[in-house]
PDB file of C-alpha atoms in Angstrom:
ATOM      1  CA  MET A   3       0.000   0.000   0.000  1.00 53.00           C
ATOM      2  CA  ILE A   4       2.837   2.376   0.917  1.00 52.00           C
ATOM      3  CA  ARG A   5       4.518   1.584  -2.413  1.00 53.00           C
ATOM      4  CA  LEU A   6       1.272   2.251  -4.340  1.00 46.00           C
ATOM      5  CA  ASN A   7       0.693   5.566  -2.564  1.00 53.00           C
ATOM      6  CA  LYS A   8       4.253   6.597  -3.375  1.00 54.00           C
ATOM      7  CA  ILE A   9       3.739   5.903  -7.108  1.00 47.00           C
ATOM      8  CA  LEU A  10       0.403   7.739  -7.124  1.00 47.00           C
ATOM      9  CA  ASN A  11       1.955  10.741  -5.421  1.00 53.00           C
ATOM     10  CA  GLN A  12       4.740  10.830  -8.001  1.00 55.00           C
ATOM     11  CA  HIS A  13       2.206  10.789 -10.836  1.00 48.00           C
ATOM     12  CA  LYS A  14       0.229  13.586  -9.181  1.00 49.00           C
ATOM     13  CA  LEU A  15       3.367  15.687  -8.880  1.00 47.00           C
ATOM     14  CA  LEU A  16       4.148  15.149 -12.558  1.00 46.00           C
ATOM     15  CA  LEU A  17       0.628  16.066 -13.673  1.00 44.00           C
ATOM     16  CA  LEU A  18       0.553  19.145 -11.468  1.00 45.00           C
ATOM     17  CA  SER A  19       3.918  20.362 -12.743  1.00 46.00           C
ATOM     18  CA  LEU A  20       3.011  19.814 -16.389  1.00 42.00           C
ATOM     19  CA  SER A  21      -0.327  21.516 -15.858  1.00 43.00           C
ATOM     20  CA  ALA A  22       1.343  24.470 -14.181  1.00 42.00           C
ATOM     21  CA  ILE A  23       3.604  25.094 -17.182  1.00 39.00           C
ATOM     22  CA  GLY A  24       0.798  24.651 -19.684  1.00 41.00           C
ATOM     23  CA  ILE A  25       1.656  21.334 -21.308  1.00 36.00           C
ATOM     24  CA  ILE A  26      -1.476  19.468 -20.222  1.00 37.00           C
ATOM     25  CA  ALA A  27      -3.817  22.251 -19.158  1.00 35.00           C
ATOM     26  CA  ALA A  28      -4.176  23.576 -22.726  1.00 35.00           C
ATOM     27  CA  PRO A  29      -2.936  22.779 -26.227  1.00 38.00           C
ATOM     28  CA  SER A  30       0.459  24.332 -26.876  1.00 40.00           C
ATOM     29  CA  GLN A  31       0.361  27.540 -28.834  1.00 41.00           C
ATOM     30  CA  ALA A  32       2.168  27.499 -32.181  1.00 48.00           C
ATOM     31  CA  SER A  33       5.283  29.617 -31.966  1.00 50.00           C
ATOM     32  CA  ALA A  34       5.699  32.584 -34.276  1.00 85.00           C
ATOM     33  CA  PHE A  35       6.972  31.767 -37.748  1.00 95.00           C
ATOM     34  CA  THR A  36      10.482  32.724 -38.765  1.00 94.00           C
ATOM     35  CA  LEU A  37      11.886  33.957 -42.067  1.00 96.00           C
ATOM     36  CA  VAL A  38      14.930  32.208 -43.509  1.00 96.00           C
ATOM     37  CA  ASN A  39      17.261  34.187 -45.772  1.00 91.00           C
ATOM     38  CA  ARG A  40      17.066  32.506 -49.181  1.00 96.00           C
ATOM     39  CA  ASP A  41      18.037  35.491 -51.325  1.00 92.00           C
ATOM     40  CA  SER A  42      20.710  33.535 -53.206  1.00 94.00           C
ATOM     41  CA  LEU A  43      18.851  30.214 -53.508  1.00 97.00           C
ATOM     42  CA  THR A  44      18.603  28.827 -57.046  1.00 97.00           C
ATOM     43  CA  ASP A  45      16.242  26.219 -58.455  1.00 97.00           C
ATOM     44  CA  THR A  46      19.099  23.718 -58.575  1.00 97.00           C
ATOM     45  CA  GLN A  47      19.896  24.310 -54.917  1.00 98.00           C
ATOM     46  CA  PHE A  48      16.244  24.001 -53.942  1.00 98.00           C
ATOM     47  CA  ASN A  49      15.999  20.719 -55.843  1.00 97.00           C
ATOM     48  CA  ASP A  50      19.062  19.502 -53.944  1.00 97.00           C
ATOM     49  CA  LEU A  51      17.182  20.146 -50.685  1.00 97.00           C
ATOM     50  CA  LEU A  52      14.495  17.778 -51.968  1.00 97.00           C
ATOM     51  CA  LEU A  53      16.918  15.168 -53.311  1.00 97.00           C
ATOM     52  CA  THR A  54      18.787  14.993 -49.997  1.00 96.00           C
ATOM     53  CA  LYS A  55      15.434  14.908 -48.184  1.00 95.00           C
ATOM     54  CA  GLU A  56      16.350  17.872 -46.045  1.00 97.00           C
ATOM     55  CA  TYR A  57      12.866  18.999 -47.016  1.00 98.00           C
ATOM     56  CA  THR A  58       9.959  17.056 -48.499  1.00 98.00           C
ATOM     57  CA  GLU A  59       7.286  18.808 -50.502  1.00 98.00           C
ATOM     58  CA  THR A  60       3.711  18.207 -49.363  1.00 98.00           C
ATOM     59  CA  PHE A  61       2.009  20.055 -52.233  1.00 98.00           C
ATOM     60  CA  VAL A  62       2.504  23.128 -54.408  1.00 99.00           C
ATOM     61  CA  ALA A  63       0.014  25.884 -55.251  1.00 99.00           C
ATOM     62  CA  GLU A  64       0.861  27.979 -58.282  1.00 98.00           C
ATOM     63  CA  SER A  65      -0.216  30.747 -60.612  1.00 98.00           C
ATOM     64  CA  ARG A  66       1.331  31.125 -64.071  1.00 97.00           C
ATOM     65  CA  MET A  67       0.732  32.954 -67.326  1.00 94.00           C
ATOM     66  CA  GLY A  68      -0.277  29.800 -69.201  1.00 91.00           C
ATOM     67  CA  ASN A  69      -1.953  31.064 -72.362  1.00 89.00           C
ATOM     68  CA  ASN A  70      -3.575  33.902 -70.407  1.00 84.00           C
ATOM     69  CA  GLY A  71      -6.999  32.287 -70.243  1.00 75.00           C
ATOM     70  CA  SER A  72      -7.498  31.737 -73.962  1.00 68.00           C
ATOM     71  CA  GLY A  73      -8.096  28.013 -73.380  1.00 64.00           C
ATOM     72  CA  GLY A  74      -6.954  24.942 -75.243  1.00 63.00           C
ATOM     73  CA  ASN A  75      -3.588  23.205 -75.546  1.00 67.00           C
ATOM     74  CA  GLY A  76      -3.888  21.833 -72.017  1.00 71.00           C
ATOM     75  CA  GLU A  77      -2.659  25.121 -70.562  1.00 84.00           C
ATOM     76  CA  ARG A  78      -3.689  26.364 -67.135  1.00 92.00           C
ATOM     77  CA  GLU A  79      -3.163  29.539 -65.180  1.00 96.00           C
ATOM     78  CA  LEU A  80      -3.913  28.190 -61.684  1.00 97.00           C
ATOM     79  CA  GLY A  81      -3.076  24.868 -60.076  1.00 97.00           C
ATOM     80  CA  ILE A  82      -2.604  22.761 -56.985  1.00 98.00           C
ATOM     81  CA  ASN A  83       0.145  20.301 -57.854  1.00 98.00           C
ATOM     82  CA  SER A  84       1.500  17.062 -56.472  1.00 98.00           C
ATOM     83  CA  PRO A  85       4.891  17.298 -54.733  1.00 98.00           C
ATOM     84  CA  TRP A  86       8.229  16.754 -56.425  1.00 97.00           C
ATOM     85  CA  LEU A  87       9.731  13.668 -54.777  1.00 97.00           C
ATOM     86  CA  PRO A  88      13.023  11.813 -55.370  1.00 96.00           C
ATOM     87  CA  ASN A  89      12.791   8.421 -57.062  1.00 95.00           C
ATOM     88  CA  ALA A  90      15.124   5.423 -56.897  1.00 93.00           C
ATOM     89  CA  ASN A  91      17.266   6.886 -59.684  1.00 93.00           C
ATOM     90  CA  GLY A  92      17.954  10.104 -57.816  1.00 92.00           C
ATOM     91  CA  LYS A  93      15.607  12.167 -59.968  1.00 96.00           C
ATOM     92  CA  LEU A  94      12.675  14.322 -58.913  1.00 97.00           C
ATOM     93  CA  VAL A  95       9.288  13.198 -60.177  1.00 97.00           C
ATOM     94  CA  GLY A  96       5.830  14.661 -59.700  1.00 96.00           C
ATOM     95  CA  GLY A  97       4.514  18.181 -60.091  1.00 96.00           C
ATOM     96  CA  ASP A  98       1.271  17.062 -61.709  1.00 96.00           C
ATOM     97  CA  PRO A  99      -1.827  19.258 -61.264  1.00 95.00           C
ATOM     98  CA  VAL A 100      -4.605  17.676 -59.192  1.00 97.00           C
ATOM     99  CA  ALA A 101      -6.742  20.831 -59.368  1.00 97.00           C
ATOM    100  CA  ARG A 102      -6.551  23.450 -62.084  1.00 95.00           C
ATOM    101  CA  GLY A 103      -8.180  26.642 -63.277  1.00 95.00           C
ATOM    102  CA  ASP A 104      -8.071  29.371 -65.912  1.00 93.00           C
ATOM    103  CA  ARG A 105      -7.946  33.145 -65.682  1.00 94.00           C
ATOM    104  CA  THR A 106      -6.903  36.173 -67.686  1.00 94.00           C
ATOM    105  CA  TRP A 107      -4.083  38.282 -66.303  1.00 96.00           C
ATOM    106  CA  THR A 108      -3.791  42.053 -66.668  1.00 96.00           C
ATOM    107  CA  SER A 109      -0.320  43.547 -66.546  1.00 96.00           C
ATOM    108  CA  GLY A 110       0.442  45.448 -63.355  1.00 97.00           C
ATOM    109  CA  THR A 111      -2.833  44.587 -61.604  1.00 98.00           C
ATOM    110  CA  PRO A 112      -2.619  43.262 -58.011  1.00 98.00           C
ATOM    111  CA  VAL A 113      -4.504  39.979 -57.596  1.00 99.00           C
ATOM    112  CA  ASP A 114      -5.581  38.703 -54.178  1.00 99.00           C
ATOM    113  CA  PHE A 115      -4.786  35.104 -53.283  1.00 99.00           C
ATOM    114  CA  MET A 116      -5.337  32.881 -50.258  1.00 99.00           C
ATOM    115  CA  LEU A 117      -3.940  29.441 -49.438  1.00 99.00           C
ATOM    116  CA  GLU A 118      -5.419  27.399 -46.588  1.00 99.00           C
ATOM    117  CA  TYR A 119      -4.372  23.937 -45.386  1.00 98.00           C
ATOM    118  CA  ASN A 120      -5.703  22.047 -42.372  1.00 98.00           C
ATOM    119  CA  GLY A 121      -3.799  18.796 -42.809  1.00 96.00           C
ATOM    120  CA  SER A 122      -6.376  17.180 -45.078  1.00 97.00           C
ATOM    121  CA  VAL A 123      -7.923  19.899 -47.272  1.00 98.00           C
ATOM    122  CA  VAL A 124      -6.118  22.401 -49.498  1.00 99.00           C
ATOM    123  CA  ASP A 125      -8.032  25.530 -50.569  1.00 99.00           C
ATOM    124  CA  TYR A 126      -6.334  27.878 -53.019  1.00 99.00           C
ATOM    125  CA  THR A 127      -8.298  30.989 -53.959  1.00 99.00           C
ATOM    126  CA  VAL A 128      -7.156  33.484 -56.594  1.00 98.00           C
ATOM    127  CA  ASP A 129      -9.274  36.588 -57.180  1.00 98.00           C
ATOM    128  CA  GLY A 130     -12.337  34.754 -55.840  1.00 97.00           C
ATOM    129  CA  LYS A 131     -11.784  31.567 -57.876  1.00 97.00           C
ATOM    130  CA  LEU A 132     -11.452  28.540 -55.579  1.00 98.00           C
ATOM    131  CA  LEU A 133      -9.432  25.401 -56.248  1.00 98.00           C
ATOM    132  CA  THR A 134      -9.708  22.671 -53.625  1.00 99.00           C
ATOM    133  CA  THR A 135      -8.414  19.150 -53.087  1.00 98.00           C
ATOM    134  CA  THR A 136      -8.225  16.476 -50.408  1.00 98.00           C
ATOM    135  CA  ALA A 137      -5.350  14.657 -52.132  1.00 98.00           C
ATOM    136  CA  PHE A 138      -2.708  15.669 -49.574  1.00 98.00           C
ATOM    137  CA  THR A 139      -2.373  14.919 -45.862  1.00 96.00           C
ATOM    138  CA  GLY A 140       1.332  15.457 -45.221  1.00 94.00           C
ATOM    139  CA  ALA A 141       2.972  17.615 -42.593  1.00 96.00           C
ATOM    140  CA  ALA A 142       3.624  21.328 -43.065  1.00 97.00           C
ATOM    141  CA  THR A 143       6.587  22.924 -41.288  1.00 98.00           C
ATOM    142  CA  ASP A 144       7.841  25.306 -43.987  1.00 98.00           C
ATOM    143  CA  ILE A 145       6.597  27.374 -46.901  1.00 98.00           C
ATOM    144  CA  PHE A 146       8.919  28.189 -49.792  1.00 98.00           C
ATOM    145  CA  LEU A 147       7.618  31.079 -51.893  1.00 99.00           C
ATOM    146  CA  ARG A 148       9.077  31.220 -55.402  1.00 99.00           C
ATOM    147  CA  THR A 149       8.753  33.891 -58.081  1.00 98.00           C
ATOM    148  CA  PHE A 150      10.042  33.442 -61.623  1.00 97.00           C
ATOM    149  CA  ALA A 151      10.284  35.693 -64.668  1.00 95.00           C
ATOM    150  CA  GLN A 152      11.812  35.166 -68.092  1.00 90.00           C
ATOM    151  CA  LYS A 153      11.314  37.028 -71.326  1.00 77.00           C
ATOM    152  CA  ASN A 154      10.079  34.629 -73.987  1.00 70.00           C
ATOM    153  CA  ASN A 155       9.096  36.937 -76.816  1.00 65.00           C
ATOM    154  CA  GLY A 156      11.028  39.539 -78.768  1.00 69.00           C
ATOM    155  CA  SER A 157       8.220  42.049 -78.297  1.00 66.00           C
ATOM    156  CA  THR A 158       7.985  41.511 -74.525  1.00 77.00           C
ATOM    157  CA  SER A 159       9.945  43.576 -72.010  1.00 82.00           C
ATOM    158  CA  ASN A 160       9.875  44.750 -68.382  1.00 87.00           C
ATOM    159  CA  ILE A 161       8.631  41.363 -67.176  1.00 93.00           C
ATOM    160  CA  THR A 162       8.254  40.916 -63.405  1.00 96.00           C
ATOM    161  CA  SER A 163       6.557  38.536 -60.967  1.00 97.00           C
ATOM    162  CA  THR A 164       5.878  39.935 -57.490  1.00 98.00           C
ATOM    163  CA  LEU A 165       4.343  38.675 -54.246  1.00 99.00           C
ATOM    164  CA  THR A 166       3.466  41.344 -51.702  1.00 98.00           C
ATOM    165  CA  ASN A 167       1.265  42.126 -48.674  1.00 98.00           C
ATOM    166  CA  LEU A 168       1.891  38.625 -47.336  1.00 98.00           C
ATOM    167  CA  VAL A 169       0.061  37.674 -44.142  1.00 98.00           C
ATOM    168  CA  LEU A 170       0.334  34.302 -42.372  1.00 98.00           C
ATOM    169  CA  ASN A 171      -2.318  33.466 -39.782  1.00 97.00           C
ATOM    170  CA  GLY A 172      -3.143  37.128 -39.326  1.00 96.00           C
ATOM    171  CA  LYS A 173       0.461  38.283 -38.903  1.00 96.00           C
ATOM    172  CA  GLY A 174       2.311  40.231 -41.560  1.00 97.00           C
ATOM    173  CA  VAL A 175       5.276  38.379 -43.039  1.00 97.00           C
ATOM    174  CA  GLY A 176       7.154  41.647 -43.397  1.00 95.00           C
ATOM    175  CA  LYS A 177       8.861  40.912 -46.688  1.00 96.00           C
ATOM    176  CA  SER A 178       7.928  40.879 -50.367  1.00 97.00           C
ATOM    177  CA  LEU A 179       9.374  38.842 -53.220  1.00 97.00           C
ATOM    178  CA  SER A 180       9.981  39.873 -56.823  1.00 97.00           C
ATOM    179  CA  SER A 181      11.735  38.541 -59.931  1.00 97.00           C
ATOM    180  CA  ALA A 182      12.563  40.491 -63.099  1.00 94.00           C
ATOM    181  CA  GLY A 183      13.413  38.649 -66.310  1.00 87.00           C
ATOM    182  CA  THR A 184      15.283  39.772 -69.393  1.00 75.00           C
ATOM    183  CA  GLY A 185      15.700  38.543 -72.924  1.00 67.00           C
ATOM    184  CA  ILE A 186      18.926  36.721 -72.153  1.00 70.00           C
ATOM    185  CA  SER A 187      18.388  35.456 -68.617  1.00 76.00           C
ATOM    186  CA  SER A 188      15.729  34.367 -66.181  1.00 87.00           C
ATOM    187  CA  ASP A 189      15.328  35.503 -62.596  1.00 95.00           C
ATOM    188  CA  VAL A 190      14.174  33.316 -59.731  1.00 96.00           C
ATOM    189  CA  ASP A 191      13.762  34.310 -56.099  1.00 98.00           C
ATOM    190  CA  TYR A 192      12.844  32.380 -52.959  1.00 98.00           C
ATOM    191  CA  LEU A 193      11.525  33.272 -49.521  1.00 98.00           C
ATOM    192  CA  GLN A 194      11.270  30.604 -46.812  1.00 98.00           C
ATOM    193  CA  ILE A 195       8.780  30.838 -43.967  1.00 98.00           C
ATOM    194  CA  SER A 196       9.766  28.312 -41.320  1.00 97.00           C
ATOM    195  CA  ASN A 197       8.407  27.005 -38.033  1.00 96.00           C
ATOM    196  CA  ILE A 198       4.785  26.755 -39.159  1.00 96.00           C
ATOM    197  CA  THR A 199       2.101  24.169 -38.420  1.00 92.00           C
ATOM    198  CA  SER A 200      -1.234  23.275 -39.973  1.00 90.00           C
ATOM    199  CA  PRO A 201      -3.858  24.567 -40.043  1.00 96.00           C
ATOM    200  CA  PHE A 202      -2.556  27.751 -41.596  1.00 98.00           C
ATOM    201  CA  LYS A 203      -3.834  30.540 -43.822  1.00 98.00           C
ATOM    202  CA  LEU A 204      -1.550  32.547 -46.090  1.00 98.00           C
ATOM    203  CA  THR A 205      -2.899  35.590 -47.917  1.00 99.00           C
ATOM    204  CA  GLY A 206      -1.294  38.159 -50.156  1.00 99.00           C
ATOM    205  CA  GLN A 207      -1.277  39.772 -53.566  1.00 99.00           C
ATOM    206  CA  SER A 208       0.495  38.783 -56.758  1.00 99.00           C
ATOM    207  CA  ILE A 209       1.413  41.134 -59.584  1.00 99.00           C
ATOM    208  CA  PHE A 210       2.404  39.994 -63.075  1.00 97.00           C
ATOM    209  CA  SER A 211       3.801  42.854 -65.161  1.00 96.00           C
ATOM    210  CA  TRP A 212       5.066  43.096 -68.719  1.00 93.00           C
ATOM    211  CA  THR A 213       5.299  45.466 -71.651  1.00 90.00           C
ATOM    212  CA  GLY A 214       4.276  44.395 -75.134  1.00 87.00           C
ATOM    213  CA  ALA A 215       3.117  40.872 -75.929  1.00 86.00           C
ATOM    214  CA  ALA A 216       2.016  38.791 -72.948  1.00 87.00           C
ATOM    215  CA  PRO A 217       4.475  36.136 -71.721  1.00 88.00           C
ATOM    216  CA  GLN A 218       3.499  32.483 -72.036  1.00 88.00           C
ATOM    217  CA  ARG A 219       3.291  29.339 -69.915  1.00 90.00           C
ATOM    218  CA  SER A 220       5.630  29.361 -66.888  1.00 92.00           C
ATOM    219  CA  ASN A 221       7.807  32.219 -68.115  1.00 92.00           C
ATOM    220  CA  LEU A 222       5.942  34.359 -65.595  1.00 95.00           C
ATOM    221  CA  ALA A 223       4.829  32.510 -62.474  1.00 97.00           C
ATOM    222  CA  TYR A 224       4.889  32.035 -58.732  1.00 99.00           C
ATOM    223  CA  GLN A 225       4.651  28.943 -56.553  1.00 99.00           C
ATOM    224  CA  ILE A 226       3.790  28.360 -52.914  1.00 99.00           C
ATOM    225  CA  LYS A 227       5.685  25.206 -51.984  1.00 99.00           C
ATOM    226  CA  VAL A 228       4.428  23.686 -48.722  1.00 98.00           C
ATOM    227  CA  ALA A 229       6.990  21.301 -47.238  1.00 98.00           C
ATOM    228  CA  SER A 230       8.124  19.485 -44.120  1.00 97.00           C
ATOM    229  CA  GLY A 231      11.640  19.513 -42.702  1.00 94.00           C
ATOM    230  CA  ALA A 232      13.593  16.334 -42.040  1.00 80.00           C
ATOM    231  CA  THR A 233      14.023  17.189 -38.359  1.00 63.00           C
ATOM    232  CA  SER A 234      11.841  18.982 -35.883  1.00 49.00           C
ATOM    233  CA  VAL A 235      13.620  20.720 -33.004  1.00 44.00           C
ATOM    234  CA  PRO A 236      11.562  21.033 -29.788  1.00 44.00           C
ATOM    235  CA  GLU A 237      10.918  24.568 -28.606  1.00 41.00           C
ATOM    236  CA  PRO A 238      13.163  25.672 -25.716  1.00 41.00           C
ATOM    237  CA  SER A 239      10.146  26.103 -23.433  1.00 41.00           C
ATOM    238  CA  THR A 240       9.084  22.514 -24.071  1.00 41.00           C
ATOM    239  CA  VAL A 241      12.571  21.194 -23.353  1.00 40.00           C
ATOM    240  CA  ALA A 242      12.717  23.204 -20.130  1.00 44.00           C
ATOM    241  CA  ALA A 243       9.318  21.901 -19.099  1.00 44.00           C
ATOM    242  CA  LEU A 244      10.383  18.309 -19.559  1.00 43.00           C
ATOM    243  CA  VAL A 245      13.573  18.915 -17.573  1.00 43.00           C
ATOM    244  CA  VAL A 246      11.584  20.427 -14.709  1.00 46.00           C
ATOM    245  CA  ALA A 247       9.106  17.553 -14.759  1.00 46.00           C
ATOM    246  CA  SER A 248      11.833  14.914 -14.770  1.00 48.00           C
ATOM    247  CA  GLY A 249      13.551  16.690 -11.894  1.00 51.00           C
ATOM    248  CA  ILE A 250      10.372  16.543  -9.857  1.00 46.00           C
ATOM    249  CA  ILE A 251      10.095  12.797 -10.404  1.00 44.00           C
ATOM    250  CA  VAL A 252      13.728  12.211  -9.461  1.00 45.00           C
ATOM    251  CA  GLY A 253      13.282  14.286  -6.343  1.00 51.00           C
ATOM    252  CA  ALA A 254      10.180  12.367  -5.394  1.00 47.00           C
ATOM    253  CA  LYS A 255      11.950   9.039  -5.829  1.00 48.00           C
ATOM    254  CA  ARG A 256      14.754  10.089  -3.489  1.00 50.00           C
ATOM    255  CA  LYS A 257      12.396  10.889  -0.650  1.00 49.00           C
ATOM    256  CA  LYS A 258      12.095   8.194   1.961  1.00 46.00           C
ATOM    257  CA  PRO A 259       8.565   6.853   2.541  1.00 48.00           C
ATOM    258  CA  SER A 260       6.798   8.039   5.698  1.00 47.00           C
ATOM    259  CA  PHE A 261       5.294   5.426   7.962  1.00 38.00           C
TER     260      PHE A 261
END
């Protein structure tokens, strides 16, 4: 009986300590997201992150010029795509649209977008047009935003892809992203938002700009790449809480039973 009471008392101490620091009393609050400097990241380097499995894509939402809403030829302007994943031959495969839509872009006009993911449903809304899918259930720890611009026509100039006014879960991201292409080179830019969890809601505005003939296909585009990191580091507060709790148990074990 004395032994049983001792064990019960130890369990009570553990529960009380965990409750006091908020581990059991309420669900843990998601920590604030962090921005990772990816100013110099290239597509090749990003693909290497996937090939080495440092990050694994969960899904990708995208907007692109396509054929600017004229239809036909299998082109699309909006999509929710399957992830790019490494195969046995060390190549990335995937990127197929599971939801798609059309729209007509106007140069220089801001377009509202919203991406929501709750762990089982993806909703991607562009200027009021909703794409949705339940094809993905993977983890979400990071968002890689990508803009791309490349001149593809001799009569096209001043081509830019911009993401601005970004807000994640009601908090401003505090940084915009923009790529400017030329006739001889492309421009790609990345911004990584780390330390996120699902559900999440990302909103913002995209701006496609050009002078002359409209660009085509993916020569003007942006992607929202939702991914999970290979490792998840516990928050310092959680580690401290576990240390405190374990210390309480050790202290309780060292006490001699009272008769």
